[in-house]
CSV table of C-alpha atoms and ligand atoms in Angstrom, one decimal:
chain,number,residue,atom,x,y,z
A,1,UNK,CA,136.1,5.5,95.0
A,2,UNK,CA,134.6,7.7,92.7
A,3,UNK,CA,131.8,10.8,93.8
A,4,UNK,CA,130.2,10.7,90.6
A,5,UNK,CA,127.1,8.2,90.1
A,6,UNK,CA,127.6,5.6,86.8
A,7,UNK,CA,125.7,7.9,83.8
A,8,UNK,CA,127.5,10.3,84.5
A,9,UNK,CA,131.2,8.4,84.3
A,10,UNK,CA,129.3,6.6,81.3
A,11,UNK,CA,128.6,10.6,80.0
A,12,UNK,CA,132.6,11.0,80.5
A,13,UNK,CA,133.9,7.7,78.9
A,14,UNK,CA,136.7,8.8,76.1
A,15,UNK,CA,136.0,7.2,72.8
A,16,UNK,CA,138.7,5.8,70.1
A,17,UNK,CA,138.3,6.0,66.8
A,18,UNK,CA,140.3,3.5,64.5
A,19,UNK,CA,138.3,4.5,61.5
A,20,UNK,CA,141.8,6.5,59.9
A,21,UNK,CA,143.8,3.4,60.4
A,22,UNK,CA,141.9,1.2,58.2
A,23,UNK,CA,142.4,0.3,54.5
A,24,UNK,CA,138.8,1.2,53.6
A,25,UNK,CA,140.1,5.3,55.2
A,26,UNK,CA,143.5,4.9,54.4
A,27,UNK,CA,143.7,2.8,51.6
A,28,UNK,CA,145.1,-0.7,51.4
A,29,UNK,CA,149.0,-0.7,51.4
A,30,UNK,CA,148.6,1.5,54.5
A,31,UNK,CA,145.6,0.7,56.7
A,32,UNK,CA,143.8,-2.7,58.6
A,33,UNK,CA,140.9,-4.8,56.8
A,34,UNK,CA,139.6,-7.0,59.3
A,35,UNK,CA,141.4,-9.9,58.6
A,36,UNK,CA,144.5,-8.1,59.5
A,37,UNK,CA,142.4,-7.6,63.3
A,38,UNK,CA,141.1,-11.4,63.2
A,39,UNK,CA,144.0,-13.1,61.8
A,40,UNK,CA,145.9,-11.8,65.1
A,41,UNK,CA,143.8,-13.3,67.4
A,42,UNK,CA,146.7,-15.2,68.4
A,43,UNK,CA,148.6,-12.6,69.5
A,44,UNK,CA,146.1,-10.7,70.8
A,45,UNK,CA,145.0,-13.5,72.9
A,46,UNK,CA,148.1,-13.9,73.9
A,47,UNK,CA,148.7,-10.6,74.9
A,48,UNK,CA,146.0,-10.3,77.3
A,49,UNK,CA,147.4,-13.4,79.0
A,50,UNK,CA,150.6,-12.1,80.0
A,51,UNK,CA,149.0,-8.8,81.5
A,52,UNK,CA,146.2,-10.1,83.1
A,53,UNK,CA,148.7,-13.3,84.3
A,54,UNK,CA,151.0,-10.2,85.9
A,55,UNK,CA,148.8,-7.6,86.8
A,56,UNK,CA,149.2,-6.6,90.8
A,57,UNK,CA,152.7,-8.9,90.5
A,58,UNK,CA,156.6,-7.8,89.5
A,59,UNK,CA,156.4,-4.7,87.6
A,60,UNK,CA,153.1,-4.3,86.9
A,61,UNK,CA,151.9,-3.2,90.6
A,62,UNK,CA,150.7,0.1,89.3
A,63,UNK,CA,147.4,-1.9,87.3
A,64,UNK,CA,146.7,-1.3,91.0
A,65,UNK,CA,147.0,1.7,92.1
A,66,UNK,CA,142.7,2.1,91.3
A,67,UNK,CA,142.4,0.5,94.5
A,68,UNK,CA,145.1,-0.3,96.9
A,69,UNK,CA,145.7,3.4,98.0
A,70,UNK,CA,142.7,4.4,100.7
A,71,UNK,CA,144.8,4.9,103.2
A,72,UNK,CA,147.4,6.7,101.3
A,73,UNK,CA,145.0,9.0,99.9
A,74,UNK,CA,143.8,9.7,102.9
A,75,UNK,CA,146.9,10.7,103.8
A,76,UNK,CA,148.1,12.8,101.1
A,77,UNK,CA,144.9,14.2,101.1
A,78,UNK,CA,145.8,15.9,104.6
A,79,UNK,CA,149.3,16.4,103.9
A,80,UNK,CA,148.1,18.7,101.3
A,81,UNK,CA,145.5,20.8,103.6
A,82,UNK,CA,148.0,21.9,106.1
A,83,UNK,CA,150.4,22.2,102.4
A,84,UNK,CA,147.6,24.0,101.1
A,85,UNK,CA,148.0,26.7,104.2
A,86,UNK,CA,151.0,27.0,105.8
A,87,UNK,CA,153.1,27.3,101.6
A,88,UNK,CA,153.2,30.1,98.9
A,89,UNK,CA,155.1,27.3,96.4
A,90,UNK,CA,155.2,23.6,96.1
A,91,UNK,CA,158.0,22.7,94.7
A,92,UNK,CA,159.0,18.9,92.5
A,93,UNK,CA,162.6,18.0,92.0
A,94,UNK,CA,162.4,15.1,90.4
A,95,UNK,CA,163.1,13.7,86.8
A,96,UNK,CA,162.2,11.3,84.0
A,97,UNK,CA,158.7,9.4,85.7
A,98,UNK,CA,159.2,11.9,88.9
A,99,UNK,CA,158.4,14.7,87.2
A,100,UNK,CA,157.0,14.4,83.6
A,101,UNK,CA,153.2,12.6,84.8
A,102,UNK,CA,152.7,15.9,87.7
A,103,UNK,CA,153.3,18.4,84.6
A,104,UNK,CA,151.2,16.7,83.3
A,105,UNK,CA,148.3,16.4,85.0
A,106,UNK,CA,149.4,20.0,86.9
A,107,UNK,CA,148.9,21.4,83.0
A,108,UNK,CA,145.4,19.5,82.4
A,109,UNK,CA,143.6,19.9,85.7
A,110,UNK,CA,144.5,23.3,86.6
A,111,UNK,CA,143.9,26.5,85.4
A,112,UNK,CA,146.4,27.0,82.7
A,113,UNK,CA,148.0,30.3,84.5
A,114,UNK,CA,147.8,28.9,87.7
A,115,UNK,CA,150.4,30.3,89.4
A,116,UNK,CA,150.1,33.8,88.0
A,117,UNK,CA,146.8,33.8,89.6
A,118,UNK,CA,146.0,36.1,92.3
A,119,UNK,CA,146.0,34.1,95.5
A,120,UNK,CA,143.1,34.5,96.6
A,121,UNK,CA,141.9,33.2,93.3
A,122,UNK,CA,144.3,30.3,93.0
A,123,UNK,CA,142.8,29.1,96.4
A,124,UNK,CA,146.3,26.6,96.3
A,125,UNK,CA,150.1,27.3,96.8
A,126,UNK,CA,151.5,27.4,93.2
A,127,UNK,CA,153.7,24.6,91.9
A,128,UNK,CA,156.5,24.2,89.7
A,129,UNK,CA,158.2,21.4,88.3
A,130,UNK,CA,162.4,21.5,88.6
A,131,UNK,CA,163.2,18.7,85.9
A,132,UNK,CA,166.4,19.5,84.9
A,133,UNK,CA,169.3,20.3,86.8
A,134,UNK,CA,170.2,23.5,84.3
A,135,UNK,CA,171.9,26.0,87.0
A,136,UNK,CA,170.1,29.2,85.3
A,137,UNK,CA,166.9,27.5,86.0
A,138,UNK,CA,167.7,26.4,89.9
A,139,UNK,CA,169.0,30.2,89.9
A,140,UNK,CA,165.6,31.3,88.5
A,141,UNK,CA,163.8,29.1,90.7
A,142,UNK,CA,165.3,30.5,93.5
A,143,UNK,CA,165.2,33.9,92.4
A,144,UNK,CA,161.6,33.6,92.4
A,145,UNK,CA,160.4,31.3,95.6
A,146,UNK,CA,160.4,33.0,98.8
A,147,UNK,CA,162.4,29.4,101.1
A,148,UNK,CA,160.0,30.5,103.9
A,149,UNK,CA,156.9,29.9,102.3
A,150,UNK,CA,158.0,26.7,99.9
A,151,UNK,CA,157.4,23.3,100.8
A,152,UNK,CA,159.5,21.3,98.6
A,153,UNK,CA,158.6,16.7,97.7
A,154,UNK,CA,161.7,15.3,96.7
A,155,UNK,CA,160.8,11.9,94.1
A,156,UNK,CA,163.4,9.2,93.4
A,157,UNK,CA,162.1,5.7,93.0
A,158,UNK,CA,166.3,4.6,93.7
A,159,UNK,CA,166.8,7.1,95.9
A,160,UNK,CA,170.2,7.7,94.0
A,161,UNK,CA,169.5,9.8,90.7
A,162,UNK,CA,172.4,12.1,90.6
A,163,UNK,CA,169.7,15.1,89.0
A,164,UNK,CA,166.9,15.1,91.7
A,165,UNK,CA,170.4,14.0,94.9
A,166,UNK,CA,171.8,17.1,93.3
A,167,UNK,CA,168.9,19.1,93.6
A,168,UNK,CA,168.1,17.7,97.2
A,169,UNK,CA,172.0,19.0,98.1
A,170,UNK,CA,171.5,22.2,97.5
A,171,UNK,CA,168.1,22.7,98.7
A,172,UNK,CA,168.7,20.6,102.1
A,173,UNK,CA,171.8,23.1,102.0
A,174,UNK,CA,169.4,26.3,102.4
A,175,UNK,CA,166.7,24.7,104.6
A,176,UNK,CA,169.3,23.8,106.9
A,177,UNK,CA,171.3,27.3,106.8
A,178,UNK,CA,168.1,29.4,106.8
A,179,UNK,CA,166.2,27.1,109.2
A,180,UNK,CA,168.7,24.6,111.4
A,181,UNK,CA,166.3,21.7,112.7
A,182,UNK,CA,163.0,23.2,110.8
A,183,UNK,CA,164.6,22.6,107.7
A,184,UNK,CA,162.7,19.2,107.9
A,185,UNK,CA,159.3,21.2,108.0
A,186,UNK,CA,159.8,22.1,104.3
A,187,UNK,CA,161.1,18.5,102.4
A,188,UNK,CA,158.6,15.3,101.8
A,189,UNK,CA,160.7,13.1,100.0
A,190,UNK,CA,158.7,10.5,98.5
A,191,UNK,CA,160.6,7.3,97.4
A,192,UNK,CA,161.4,3.7,97.7
A,193,UNK,CA,159.9,2.2,101.5
A,194,UNK,CA,163.5,-0.2,101.1
A,195,UNK,CA,166.1,0.9,98.6
A,196,UNK,CA,168.1,4.1,97.8
A,197,UNK,CA,169.4,6.5,99.8
A,198,UNK,CA,167.0,9.0,100.1
A,199,UNK,CA,164.9,6.6,102.2
A,200,UNK,CA,167.5,7.0,104.8
A,201,UNK,CA,168.8,10.0,104.6
A,202,UNK,CA,164.9,10.6,105.2
A,203,UNK,CA,164.8,8.2,108.5
A,204,UNK,CA,168.2,10.7,109.8
A,205,UNK,CA,166.3,13.7,109.1
A,206,UNK,CA,163.2,12.9,110.3
A,207,UNK,CA,161.5,13.7,107.4
A,208,UNK,CA,157.6,13.4,106.1
A,209,UNK,CA,158.0,10.6,103.3
A,210,UNK,CA,155.5,9.1,101.1
A,211,UNK,CA,156.3,5.4,99.7
A,212,UNK,CA,156.4,4.3,95.7
A,213,UNK,CA,155.7,0.9,95.2
A,214,UNK,CA,158.3,-1.5,95.0
A,215,UNK,CA,156.9,-2.8,91.6
A,216,UNK,CA,155.5,0.4,90.0
A,217,UNK,CA,157.9,1.8,87.8
A,218,UNK,CA,159.3,5.6,87.1
A,219,UNK,CA,157.0,6.0,84.5
A,220,UNK,CA,154.4,4.5,85.4
A,221,UNK,CA,154.0,5.8,88.7
A,222,UNK,CA,151.6,9.4,88.2
A,223,UNK,CA,148.3,7.6,90.1
A,224,UNK,CA,150.5,7.1,93.0
A,225,UNK,CA,151.6,9.2,95.7
A,226,UNK,CA,154.8,10.4,93.4
A,227,UNK,CA,151.9,12.3,91.8
A,228,UNK,CA,149.1,12.6,93.9
A,229,UNK,CA,150.6,14.7,96.7
A,230,UNK,CA,152.0,17.2,94.1
A,231,UNK,CA,148.4,16.8,92.1
A,232,UNK,CA,146.1,17.1,95.7
A,233,UNK,CA,148.1,20.2,96.9
A,234,UNK,CA,147.1,22.2,93.9
A,235,UNK,CA,143.5,21.1,94.2
A,236,UNK,CA,143.1,18.5,91.9
A,237,UNK,CA,140.2,15.9,93.3
A,238,UNK,CA,142.8,12.8,93.4
A,239,UNK,CA,139.4,10.1,94.5
A,240,UNK,CA,138.5,10.7,90.8
A,241,UNK,CA,142.0,10.6,88.7
A,242,UNK,CA,142.0,7.0,90.3
A,243,UNK,CA,138.2,6.0,89.5
A,244,UNK,CA,138.7,7.3,86.0
A,245,UNK,CA,141.5,4.9,85.7
A,246,UNK,CA,139.4,2.0,87.3
A,247,UNK,CA,136.7,2.7,84.9
A,248,UNK,CA,139.2,2.5,81.7
A,249,UNK,CA,140.7,-0.4,83.5
A,250,UNK,CA,137.1,-2.2,83.2
A,251,UNK,CA,137.0,-1.4,79.7
A,252,UNK,CA,140.8,-2.7,79.3
A,253,UNK,CA,140.0,-6.4,80.7
A,254,UNK,CA,137.2,-7.2,78.0
A,255,UNK,CA,138.7,-9.5,75.6
A,256,UNK,CA,137.4,-9.1,72.7
A,257,UNK,CA,139.8,-6.9,71.1
A,258,UNK,CA,136.9,-4.9,69.2
A,259,UNK,CA,135.5,-3.3,72.3
A,260,UNK,CA,138.8,-3.3,74.2
A,261,UNK,CA,140.4,0.6,73.6
A,262,UNK,CA,143.8,-0.2,74.8
A,263,UNK,CA,144.1,-3.6,73.5
A,264,UNK,CA,143.3,-3.0,69.8
A,265,UNK,CA,145.4,0.8,69.2
A,266,UNK,CA,148.2,-1.4,70.8
A,267,UNK,CA,147.7,-4.3,67.6
A,268,UNK,CA,147.1,-1.5,65.6
A,269,UNK,CA,150.5,0.3,66.5
A,270,UNK,CA,152.2,-3.3,67.1
A,271,UNK,CA,150.9,-4.1,62.6
A,272,UNK,CA,152.5,-0.8,62.2
A,273,UNK,CA,155.5,-0.6,63.3
A,274,UNK,CA,155.7,-4.2,61.6
A,275,UNK,CA,155.4,-2.6,58.8
A,276,UNK,CA,158.5,-0.3,59.5
A,277,UNK,CA,156.4,3.0,60.8
A,278,UNK,CA,158.5,3.5,63.7
A,279,UNK,CA,157.3,7.0,64.7
A,280,UNK,CA,154.3,7.2,67.1
A,281,UNK,CA,153.3,11.0,66.9
A,282,UNK,CA,151.2,12.3,70.0
A,283,UNK,CA,149.1,15.0,69.6
A,284,UNK,CA,146.9,16.7,71.5
A,285,UNK,CA,144.5,19.3,70.2
A,286,UNK,CA,144.4,21.3,73.7
A,287,UNK,CA,146.5,23.2,75.3
A,288,UNK,CA,145.6,21.4,78.7
A,289,UNK,CA,146.7,18.3,77.4
A,290,UNK,CA,150.7,19.2,75.8
A,291,UNK,CA,152.6,17.9,78.8
A,292,UNK,CA,150.6,14.2,78.6
A,293,UNK,CA,152.7,13.7,75.4
A,294,UNK,CA,155.4,14.7,76.5
A,295,UNK,CA,154.8,12.5,79.2
A,296,UNK,CA,153.1,9.2,76.7
A,297,UNK,CA,156.5,9.8,74.8
A,298,UNK,CA,158.5,8.7,78.0
A,299,UNK,CA,156.2,5.8,78.8
A,300,UNK,CA,156.0,4.5,74.7
A,301,UNK,CA,159.5,5.2,73.7
A,302,UNK,CA,161.2,4.0,77.3
A,303,UNK,CA,159.2,0.8,77.7
A,304,UNK,CA,159.2,0.0,74.3
A,305,UNK,CA,162.4,0.8,73.0
A,306,UNK,CA,164.4,-2.3,73.6
A,307,UNK,CA,167.7,-4.1,72.3
A,308,UNK,CA,167.1,-7.5,73.2
A,309,UNK,CA,163.9,-9.2,73.5
A,310,UNK,CA,162.3,-11.7,76.6
A,311,UNK,CA,164.0,-15.1,74.4
A,312,UNK,CA,167.6,-12.7,74.3
A,313,UNK,CA,167.6,-12.4,70.4
A,314,UNK,CA,168.4,-9.2,69.3
A,315,UNK,CA,165.3,-7.2,68.2
A,316,UNK,CA,166.2,-3.4,68.7
A,317,UNK,CA,162.0,-2.4,68.6
A,318,UNK,CA,160.0,0.5,69.7
A,319,UNK,CA,158.8,3.6,67.5
A,320,UNK,CA,160.1,6.6,69.0
A,321,UNK,CA,157.5,9.3,70.1
A,322,UNK,CA,157.2,12.2,68.6
A,323,UNK,CA,155.1,15.1,70.8
A,324,UNK,CA,152.8,17.9,68.8
A,325,UNK,CA,150.0,20.1,69.4
A,326,UNK,CA,147.1,21.1,67.3
A,327,UNK,CA,146.9,23.4,66.2
A,328,UNK,CA,150.1,25.2,66.9
A,329,UNK,CA,151.2,22.6,65.5
A,330,UNK,CA,149.6,22.0,61.9
A,331,UNK,CA,151.9,25.2,61.2
A,332,UNK,CA,155.1,23.5,62.2
A,333,UNK,CA,154.7,20.0,61.4
A,334,UNK,CA,152.1,18.3,59.2
A,335,UNK,CA,153.5,19.6,56.6
A,336,UNK,CA,156.1,16.5,57.3
A,337,UNK,CA,153.4,14.5,58.3
A,338,UNK,CA,150.8,14.2,55.1
A,339,UNK,CA,153.9,14.0,52.8
A,340,UNK,CA,156.6,12.5,54.1
A,341,UNK,CA,158.4,9.5,54.8
A,342,UNK,CA,155.4,6.7,55.6
A,343,UNK,CA,156.7,6.0,58.9
A,344,UNK,CA,153.9,7.6,61.1
A,345,UNK,CA,151.6,6.6,63.3
A,346,UNK,CA,149.6,10.0,64.7
A,347,UNK,CA,147.1,9.9,67.4
A,348,UNK,CA,145.3,12.9,68.0
A,349,UNK,CA,143.4,13.5,70.9
A,350,UNK,CA,140.6,15.6,70.5
A,351,UNK,CA,137.9,17.1,73.7
A,352,UNK,CA,134.1,17.7,72.8
A,353,UNK,CA,133.5,20.0,75.7
A,354,UNK,CA,136.3,22.4,76.8
A,355,UNK,CA,135.9,24.2,79.7
A,356,UNK,CA,136.2,28.1,78.3
A,357,UNK,CA,133.7,29.3,75.6
A,358,UNK,CA,135.5,32.1,73.9
A,359,UNK,CA,133.6,34.1,70.9
A,360,UNK,CA,135.0,35.3,67.8
A,361,UNK,CA,133.6,38.5,67.5
A,362,UNK,CA,131.9,40.2,64.6
A,363,UNK,CA,134.7,42.8,62.4
A,364,UNK,CA,136.8,43.3,59.3
A,365,UNK,CA,133.2,43.0,57.3
A,366,UNK,CA,135.5,44.4,54.2
A,367,UNK,CA,138.2,41.6,54.4
A,368,UNK,CA,135.7,38.3,53.6
A,369,UNK,CA,138.6,36.4,54.1
A,370,UNK,CA,139.1,37.1,57.7
A,371,UNK,CA,134.9,37.8,58.6
A,372,UNK,CA,134.2,34.3,57.9
A,373,UNK,CA,135.4,33.9,61.3
A,374,UNK,CA,133.3,36.0,63.3
A,375,UNK,CA,130.2,34.3,64.7
A,376,UNK,CA,131.6,31.3,65.6
A,377,UNK,CA,133.7,30.1,68.6
A,378,UNK,CA,137.0,29.0,69.1
A,379,UNK,CA,136.1,26.2,70.2
A,380,UNK,CA,134.1,25.1,66.8
A,381,UNK,CA,138.0,26.8,65.0
A,382,UNK,CA,139.9,24.6,67.2
A,383,UNK,CA,137.5,21.1,66.3
A,384,UNK,CA,136.9,21.7,63.4
A,385,UNK,CA,140.8,22.2,62.3
A,386,UNK,CA,141.0,18.9,64.1
A,387,UNK,CA,138.9,17.1,61.6
A,388,UNK,CA,140.2,19.0,59.1
A,389,UNK,CA,144.0,17.7,59.9
A,390,UNK,CA,142.1,14.7,60.4
A,391,UNK,CA,141.1,14.5,57.0
A,392,UNK,CA,144.0,16.5,55.7
A,393,UNK,CA,145.9,13.5,57.3
A,394,UNK,CA,143.3,10.2,56.3
A,395,UNK,CA,143.3,11.8,52.3
A,396,UNK,CA,146.8,11.4,52.1
A,397,UNK,CA,147.3,8.0,53.1
A,398,UNK,CA,148.5,8.6,56.4
A,399,UNK,CA,147.6,6.5,59.8
A,400,UNK,CA,146.1,7.7,62.5
A,401,UNK,CA,143.7,7.7,64.3
A,402,UNK,CA,142.1,9.6,67.6
A,403,UNK,CA,141.1,9.7,70.9
A,404,UNK,CA,138.4,11.7,72.5
A,405,UNK,CA,138.1,12.8,75.5
A,406,UNK,CA,134.5,14.6,76.5
A,407,UNK,CA,135.8,16.8,78.4
A,408,UNK,CA,138.8,17.7,80.2
A,409,UNK,CA,138.6,16.7,83.7
A,410,UNK,CA,140.0,14.3,86.3
A,411,UNK,CA,137.8,11.4,85.6
A,412,UNK,CA,139.0,11.3,81.8
A,413,UNK,CA,142.4,12.3,82.5
A,414,UNK,CA,142.3,9.6,85.1
A,415,UNK,CA,141.0,7.8,81.8
A,416,UNK,CA,144.1,8.7,79.7
A,417,UNK,CA,147.3,8.0,81.8
A,418,UNK,CA,145.6,4.3,82.7
A,419,UNK,CA,144.8,4.4,78.7
A,420,UNK,CA,148.0,4.5,78.0
A,421,UNK,CA,149.9,2.7,80.5
A,422,UNK,CA,147.6,-0.7,79.8
A,423,UNK,CA,148.6,0.0,75.8
A,424,UNK,CA,151.8,0.0,75.9
A,425,UNK,CA,151.7,-3.1,78.4
A,426,UNK,CA,149.9,-5.1,75.7
A,427,UNK,CA,151.8,-3.9,73.0
A,428,UNK,CA,154.9,-4.3,75.1
A,429,UNK,CA,153.5,-8.0,75.5
A,430,UNK,CA,152.8,-8.3,71.7
A,431,UNK,CA,156.7,-7.2,71.1
A,432,UNK,CA,157.9,-10.0,73.6
A,433,UNK,CA,159.9,-7.5,75.0
A,434,UNK,CA,160.3,-6.2,78.6
A,435,UNK,CA,158.4,-3.7,78.7
A,436,UNK,CA,159.0,-2.4,82.2
A,437,UNK,CA,163.1,-2.4,82.7
A,438,UNK,CA,165.2,0.7,81.4
A,439,UNK,CA,168.7,-0.9,80.4
A,440,UNK,CA,169.3,1.7,78.7
A,441,UNK,CA,168.5,5.0,81.5
A,442,UNK,CA,170.5,3.3,84.0
A,443,UNK,CA,173.5,2.9,81.1
A,444,UNK,CA,173.7,7.4,81.0
A,445,UNK,CA,173.4,7.0,84.3
A,446,UNK,CA,175.8,4.7,85.7
A,447,UNK,CA,178.0,7.0,82.9
A,448,UNK,CA,177.4,9.4,84.9
A,449,UNK,CA,178.4,8.0,88.7
A,450,UNK,CA,181.4,7.7,86.4
A,451,UNK,CA,182.6,10.6,85.3
A,452,UNK,CA,181.6,12.0,88.6
A,453,UNK,CA,184.1,9.1,90.7
A,454,UNK,CA,181.3,7.3,92.5
A,455,UNK,CA,182.6,3.9,94.7
A,456,UNK,CA,181.8,1.4,93.1
A,457,UNK,CA,181.6,3.2,89.0
A,458,UNK,CA,185.6,2.7,88.7
A,459,UNK,CA,185.2,0.0,85.9
A,460,UNK,CA,182.7,1.9,83.8
A,461,UNK,CA,185.3,4.7,84.5
A,462,UNK,CA,187.8,2.8,82.9
A,463,UNK,CA,186.1,2.0,79.6
A,464,UNK,CA,185.2,5.5,79.3
A,465,UNK,CA,188.8,6.0,80.2
A,466,UNK,CA,189.8,3.6,77.1
A,467,UNK,CA,187.2,4.5,74.4
A,468,UNK,CA,188.2,5.7,71.4
A,469,UNK,CA,189.1,10.3,71.7
A,470,UNK,CA,187.6,11.9,69.8
A,471,UNK,CA,189.0,13.6,66.7
A,472,UNK,CA,190.0,16.9,66.9
A,473,UNK,CA,190.1,17.0,62.9
A,474,UNK,CA,185.7,15.9,63.0
A,475,UNK,CA,185.7,19.4,65.4
A,476,UNK,CA,185.3,22.4,63.2
B,1,LIG,O1,160.6,5.0,84.3
B,1,LIG,C1,161.8,5.3,84.9
B,1,LIG,O2,161.9,4.5,85.5
B,1,LIG,C2,162.6,6.1,84.6
B,1,LIG,O3,162.5,6.7,83.4
B,1,LIG,C3,162.6,6.9,86.0
B,1,LIG,O4,161.5,7.6,86.3
B,1,LIG,C4,163.8,8.3,86.7
B,1,LIG,O5,165.2,7.5,85.6
B,1,LIG,C5,164.3,8.7,87.9
B,1,LIG,O6,164.1,7.8,88.2
B,1,LIG,P1,163.8,7.9,90.0
B,1,LIG,O7,162.6,8.3,90.5
B,1,LIG,O8,164.9,6.8,90.6
B,1,LIG,O9,165.2,8.9,90.4
């Protein structure tokens, strides 16, 4: 699916710099050694084997998304073309894995003020991703969009998520009142082909439908129609996104841990967890990648945060993912990262070439503390600050590594997404857990169903009714 030649692809390959995970740089108490890498060969080989054997099967069908969607991609591109012609707004209704990927790709690959650009410059609909059931937010959305010029995309794999189905009910009601039978021309459903209510409703209503493959879990679904439709609508080159994922996949198939970026990164995270480093900070130094950190938080947190291992033993593993933004959070969180507990691994994402260059002009010569900035660019400033933070963390003996993105484009973002997905799969295999389930999320969903009186959840309701009542003395 690649458009560009191999040399260009090579020049766009992400680099993982793990120097600052090593004892030579952060000291022997915190850092790892070559011996740590070598002595864990069995663990690494086993993780590789598990991932290899499960590729394209069970809940690992996401590994094949870069390769098996030719017809779907064609359908998405032609659907997006029609949407672009007819509509000014594209609104995603979804939550969790059905929202975080579309948000991340939009922020990374569109103009950072896309929705504010004049229509002529934007050349694509505005995108809104509604991933909450805050009534004020829904009301605010309806204040700013003209429903007549809006295409909605309801996305839920299970076809049952209360938040998304509530949004569906609200929007469908509005559409039907306004357009009657033509309501269906304003809403596309993306869901499981076989399970859940949304597919049944979509068939009843005659909605255009895209499917989320069975073996692709929500948080691994950005590269299927969940993410690809919204991306294509706002003008993202989705073939390049998939080509980038395929490129990274090749690297992640390498058995030698020192040449496989996702594998070595997973090993370090695993070893760090064994040493009680239970927080994983994701800190891109680029506004365009800000929401990649949000997407990563779901991927890492939901996949690795597990109570039991594959043998049924209680393990309570996982790292709490924390999102940060460079340089913004240097003035907020970095104090803690540098001087707080030794409980974190910090992943920095740097961009080598930004898509804009902004020069810092001369001025304020009477103040040398200000004028030293003149003659430089903001590009130099942000990357210098990134290097300075790496240095400051390293001298404070804090584990950190950096992923360098040559430039933010569809090909590199595809690599980035696939890198984190593979890293998660390898880390889960090392932890010997089910990386792809989410019983904790289901617990919350089921409790909501019970409280809302949904049929079939009477037992949960009874359990909740019998739970200890809140003590008023503890509420002040
Ligand atoms: O990763 C997951 O599977 C979940 O977090 C889901 O993405 C989230 O709960 C939304 O589910 P659904 O797409 O079924 O509405």
